[in-house]
Amino acid sequence: MARPRLYWEAVAAYAAANPAQPFVAQYGADLELQQVHVPDNQVRNFSNNNVLRVLIHNQIPLDWVDHAYTYGVVYLEQRFHEPTMSLDIFRDVDDERLQRLAVYGTLPAIPNWDGWREISKEDHYHLLFKRANEVAAQIDTEGLGLYYYIGIDPNVGHLWKRKPVHGTMPVIGPAINIALTDSIIFDPPEDGIRAPTSCN
């Protein structure tokens, strides 16, 4: 989600590989989504291509993934504030994000889902208690990048506490193979998983 237009490229690759099964995005009042089942011993092998296959299999609209770009940026930002064994992976993802950002620009959000909402009284008290617990535990939440000031644009170019180090990474990255032939097991829904079309 943090790599602009990667999903578009995956859908195009899928269409080329599956001319008899064209990709048609789901829209409407009700959506049917199938959960993916990954055996415990295969979780670490679940790749980017697997994620793309799941999105395509569920006919997730392209603009939905574009809309989730901000989430991807915030997620990356938080990873660089936390010790992790996967930091090299996140560096590579962020390097590719920056190069794709230079080509495609910031992805458009869905207007009806965009912007900041006013917090409720329950949100306010929840944050107060959470903040008090974090202070008591000596957790520097601002240093970890876990909070944003209302109204701030999280769609930054370079992440606040990270500089690119792999400048030679190609823009498009490795070839995408989306033929839906790999052994991904989908759990068939009993009556289909229903999801609202709006986040409001």
Short mmCIF file of C-alpha atoms in Angstrom, two decimals:
data_model
loop_
_atom_site.label_atom_id
_atom_site.label_comp_id
_atom_site.label_asym_id
_atom_site.label_seq_id
_atom_site.Cartn_x
_atom_site.Cartn_y
_atom_site.Cartn_z
CA MET A 1 0.00 0.00 0.00
CA ALA A 2 2.97 2.29 0.52
CA ARG A 3 4.23 1.75 -3.04
CA PRO A 4 2.27 3.94 -5.47
CA ARG A 5 0.63 2.09 -8.38
CA LEU A 6 2.08 -1.32 -7.53
CA TYR A 7 -1.45 -2.75 -7.38
CA TRP A 8 -2.27 -1.22 -10.78
CA GLU A 9 0.73 -3.00 -12.27
CA ALA A 10 -0.32 -6.27 -10.62
CA VAL A 11 -3.85 -5.98 -12.05
CA ALA A 12 -2.41 -5.28 -15.51
CA ALA A 13 -0.12 -8.31 -15.19
CA TYR A 14 -3.09 -10.43 -14.09
CA ALA A 15 -5.17 -9.24 -17.05
CA ALA A 16 -2.38 -10.15 -19.48
CA ALA A 17 -1.97 -13.60 -17.90
CA ASN A 18 -5.71 -14.31 -17.62
CA PRO A 19 -7.45 -12.91 -20.73
CA ALA A 20 -10.42 -15.26 -20.19
CA GLN A 21 -10.91 -14.05 -16.61
CA PRO A 22 -10.80 -10.25 -16.70
CA PHE A 23 -10.45 -8.34 -13.46
CA VAL A 24 -13.69 -6.62 -12.48
CA ALA A 25 -13.59 -4.58 -9.27
CA GLN A 26 -16.35 -5.03 -6.70
CA TYR A 27 -18.58 -2.03 -6.09
CA GLY A 28 -22.02 -1.75 -4.58
CA ALA A 29 -23.90 -1.81 -1.31
CA ASP A 30 -22.71 -5.32 -0.40
CA LEU A 31 -19.34 -6.89 -1.00
CA GLU A 32 -18.31 -10.53 -0.79
CA LEU A 33 -14.77 -11.10 0.46
CA GLN A 34 -13.00 -14.40 0.99
CA GLN A 35 -10.52 -14.84 3.79
CA VAL A 36 -7.14 -16.31 3.03
CA HIS A 37 -5.83 -19.20 5.08
CA VAL A 38 -2.07 -19.37 5.55
CA PRO A 39 -0.71 -22.38 7.47
CA ASP A 40 1.35 -21.35 10.49
CA ASN A 41 4.50 -22.84 9.00
CA GLN A 42 4.07 -20.74 5.83
CA VAL A 43 3.40 -17.31 7.36
CA ARG A 44 7.00 -16.15 6.94
CA ASN A 45 6.86 -17.14 3.26
CA PHE A 46 3.79 -14.99 2.55
CA SER A 47 5.12 -12.58 -0.07
CA ASN A 48 4.09 -9.31 -1.68
CA ASN A 49 2.83 -11.28 -4.67
CA ASN A 50 0.66 -13.35 -2.34
CA VAL A 51 -0.89 -10.17 -0.93
CA LEU A 52 -1.53 -8.87 -4.45
CA ARG A 53 -3.16 -12.16 -5.42
CA VAL A 54 -5.49 -11.95 -2.42
CA LEU A 55 -6.50 -8.38 -3.36
CA ILE A 56 -7.12 -9.37 -6.98
CA HIS A 57 -8.98 -12.54 -6.02
CA ASN A 58 -11.31 -10.42 -3.87
CA GLN A 59 -11.70 -7.88 -6.70
CA ILE A 60 -10.60 -4.98 -4.49
CA PRO A 61 -11.01 -1.69 -6.41
CA LEU A 62 -7.86 0.08 -7.52
CA ASP A 63 -8.88 3.38 -5.95
CA TRP A 64 -9.35 1.68 -2.56
CA VAL A 65 -5.72 0.62 -2.53
CA ASP A 66 -4.69 4.10 -3.70
CA HIS A 67 -6.70 5.53 -0.81
CA ALA A 68 -4.81 3.30 1.64
CA TYR A 69 -1.48 4.87 0.63
CA THR A 70 -1.51 7.19 3.65
CA TYR A 71 -1.91 4.17 5.94
CA GLY A 72 1.12 2.59 4.28
CA VAL A 73 3.23 5.71 4.83
CA VAL A 74 2.25 5.95 8.51
CA TYR A 75 2.96 2.24 8.97
CA LEU A 76 6.44 2.65 7.47
CA GLU A 77 7.10 5.71 9.61
CA GLN A 78 6.29 3.76 12.75
CA ARG A 79 8.51 0.84 11.74
CA PHE A 80 11.53 3.15 11.62
CA HIS A 81 10.86 4.20 15.21
CA GLU A 82 10.78 0.65 16.53
CA PRO A 83 13.57 -1.95 16.75
CA THR A 84 12.78 -4.65 14.20
CA MET A 85 14.59 -7.50 12.52
CA SER A 86 12.95 -6.51 9.23
CA LEU A 87 14.39 -3.00 9.01
CA ASP A 88 16.29 -3.79 5.80
CA ILE A 89 13.03 -4.89 4.17
CA PHE A 90 11.32 -1.67 5.22
CA ARG A 91 14.26 0.36 3.89
CA ASP A 92 13.91 -1.31 0.51
CA VAL A 93 10.15 -0.73 0.49
CA ASP A 94 10.63 2.93 1.38
CA ASP A 95 13.30 3.40 -1.27
CA GLU A 96 10.92 2.00 -3.86
CA ARG A 97 8.11 4.16 -2.47
CA LEU A 98 10.22 7.29 -2.97
CA GLN A 99 11.10 6.38 -6.54
CA ARG A 100 7.49 5.55 -7.37
CA LEU A 101 6.39 8.77 -5.70
CA ALA A 102 8.69 10.70 -8.05
CA VAL A 103 7.02 9.01 -11.03
CA TYR A 104 3.35 8.91 -9.98
CA GLY A 105 3.04 11.58 -7.28
CA THR A 106 0.87 11.28 -4.17
CA LEU A 107 -2.09 9.03 -4.87
CA PRO A 108 -5.55 10.59 -4.73
CA ALA A 109 -7.77 9.79 -1.77
CA ILE A 110 -11.46 8.95 -2.07
CA PRO A 111 -13.14 12.29 -1.20
CA ASN A 112 -15.92 10.79 0.93
CA TRP A 113 -13.38 8.89 3.01
CA ASP A 114 -10.72 11.57 3.19
CA GLY A 115 -9.74 14.07 5.86
CA TRP A 116 -9.73 14.20 9.64
CA ARG A 117 -12.79 13.54 11.75
CA GLU A 118 -13.59 15.30 14.99
CA ILE A 119 -12.89 13.01 17.93
CA SER A 120 -15.77 12.00 20.15
CA LYS A 121 -15.89 12.39 23.93
CA GLU A 122 -15.18 8.65 24.22
CA ASP A 123 -12.13 9.02 21.94
CA HIS A 124 -10.88 11.89 24.08
CA TYR A 125 -11.08 9.95 27.35
CA HIS A 126 -9.61 6.85 25.75
CA LEU A 127 -6.60 8.86 24.58
CA LEU A 128 -6.16 10.47 28.00
CA PHE A 129 -6.06 7.09 29.75
CA LYS A 130 -3.83 5.61 27.07
CA ARG A 131 -1.43 8.55 27.25
CA ALA A 132 -1.31 8.32 31.07
CA ASN A 133 -0.43 4.61 30.83
CA GLU A 134 2.29 5.32 28.27
CA VAL A 135 3.81 8.07 30.43
CA ALA A 136 3.76 5.72 33.43
CA ALA A 137 5.54 3.09 31.32
CA GLN A 138 8.03 5.74 30.10
CA ILE A 139 7.04 5.21 26.47
CA ASP A 140 7.94 8.15 24.22
CA THR A 141 4.92 7.99 21.91
CA GLU A 142 5.87 11.14 20.02
CA GLY A 143 9.36 9.82 19.43
CA LEU A 144 7.87 6.57 18.15
CA GLY A 145 5.73 8.44 15.66
CA LEU A 146 2.52 6.92 17.02
CA TYR A 147 0.51 10.14 17.05
CA TYR A 148 -0.16 12.96 14.61
CA TYR A 149 -1.48 16.43 15.24
CA ILE A 150 -4.97 16.89 13.81
CA GLY A 151 -4.77 18.36 10.34
CA ILE A 152 -1.17 17.37 9.61
CA ASP A 153 -0.56 15.81 6.21
CA PRO A 154 1.11 12.44 6.82
CA ASN A 155 1.92 12.05 3.11
CA VAL A 156 5.55 13.03 3.47
CA GLY A 157 8.24 12.50 0.88
CA HIS A 158 11.17 11.37 2.99
CA LEU A 159 10.16 9.81 6.28
CA TRP A 160 10.94 12.10 9.20
CA LYS A 161 13.67 9.97 10.77
CA ARG A 162 14.96 8.04 7.81
CA LYS A 163 17.20 8.76 4.82
CA PRO A 164 17.32 6.60 1.67
CA VAL A 165 20.41 4.43 1.43
CA HIS A 166 19.76 2.23 -1.60
CA GLY A 167 19.61 4.81 -4.38
CA THR A 168 20.12 2.31 -7.20
CA MET A 169 16.94 0.32 -6.62
CA PRO A 170 14.86 0.12 -9.83
CA VAL A 171 11.53 1.91 -9.85
CA ILE A 172 9.39 -1.05 -10.84
CA GLY A 173 11.18 -3.64 -8.73
CA PRO A 174 10.96 -7.40 -9.37
CA ALA A 175 8.65 -8.85 -11.99
CA ILE A 176 5.09 -9.40 -10.86
CA ASN A 177 3.52 -12.79 -11.60
CA ILE A 178 -0.19 -12.70 -10.85
CA ALA A 179 -1.70 -15.79 -12.45
CA LEU A 180 -3.45 -16.96 -9.25
CA THR A 181 -1.83 -20.34 -9.69
CA ASP A 182 0.12 -20.47 -6.44
CA SER A 183 -1.14 -22.48 -3.49
CA ILE A 184 -3.12 -19.82 -1.68
CA ILE A 185 -6.03 -21.39 0.17
CA PHE A 186 -9.15 -19.27 0.44
CA ASP A 187 -11.63 -20.04 3.19
CA PRO A 188 -15.06 -20.01 1.54
CA PRO A 189 -17.46 -17.78 3.50
CA GLU A 190 -20.56 -19.38 4.92
CA ASP A 191 -22.75 -16.61 3.62
CA GLY A 192 -20.06 -14.35 2.25
CA ILE A 193 -18.30 -11.71 4.31
CA ARG A 194 -20.23 -8.49 4.00
CA ALA A 195 -18.48 -5.17 4.22
CA PRO A 196 -19.80 -1.63 3.92
CA THR A 197 -18.68 0.40 0.94
CA SER A 198 -18.04 3.46 3.13
CA CYS A 199 -15.78 4.01 6.10
CA ASN A 200 -18.05 6.77 7.44
#
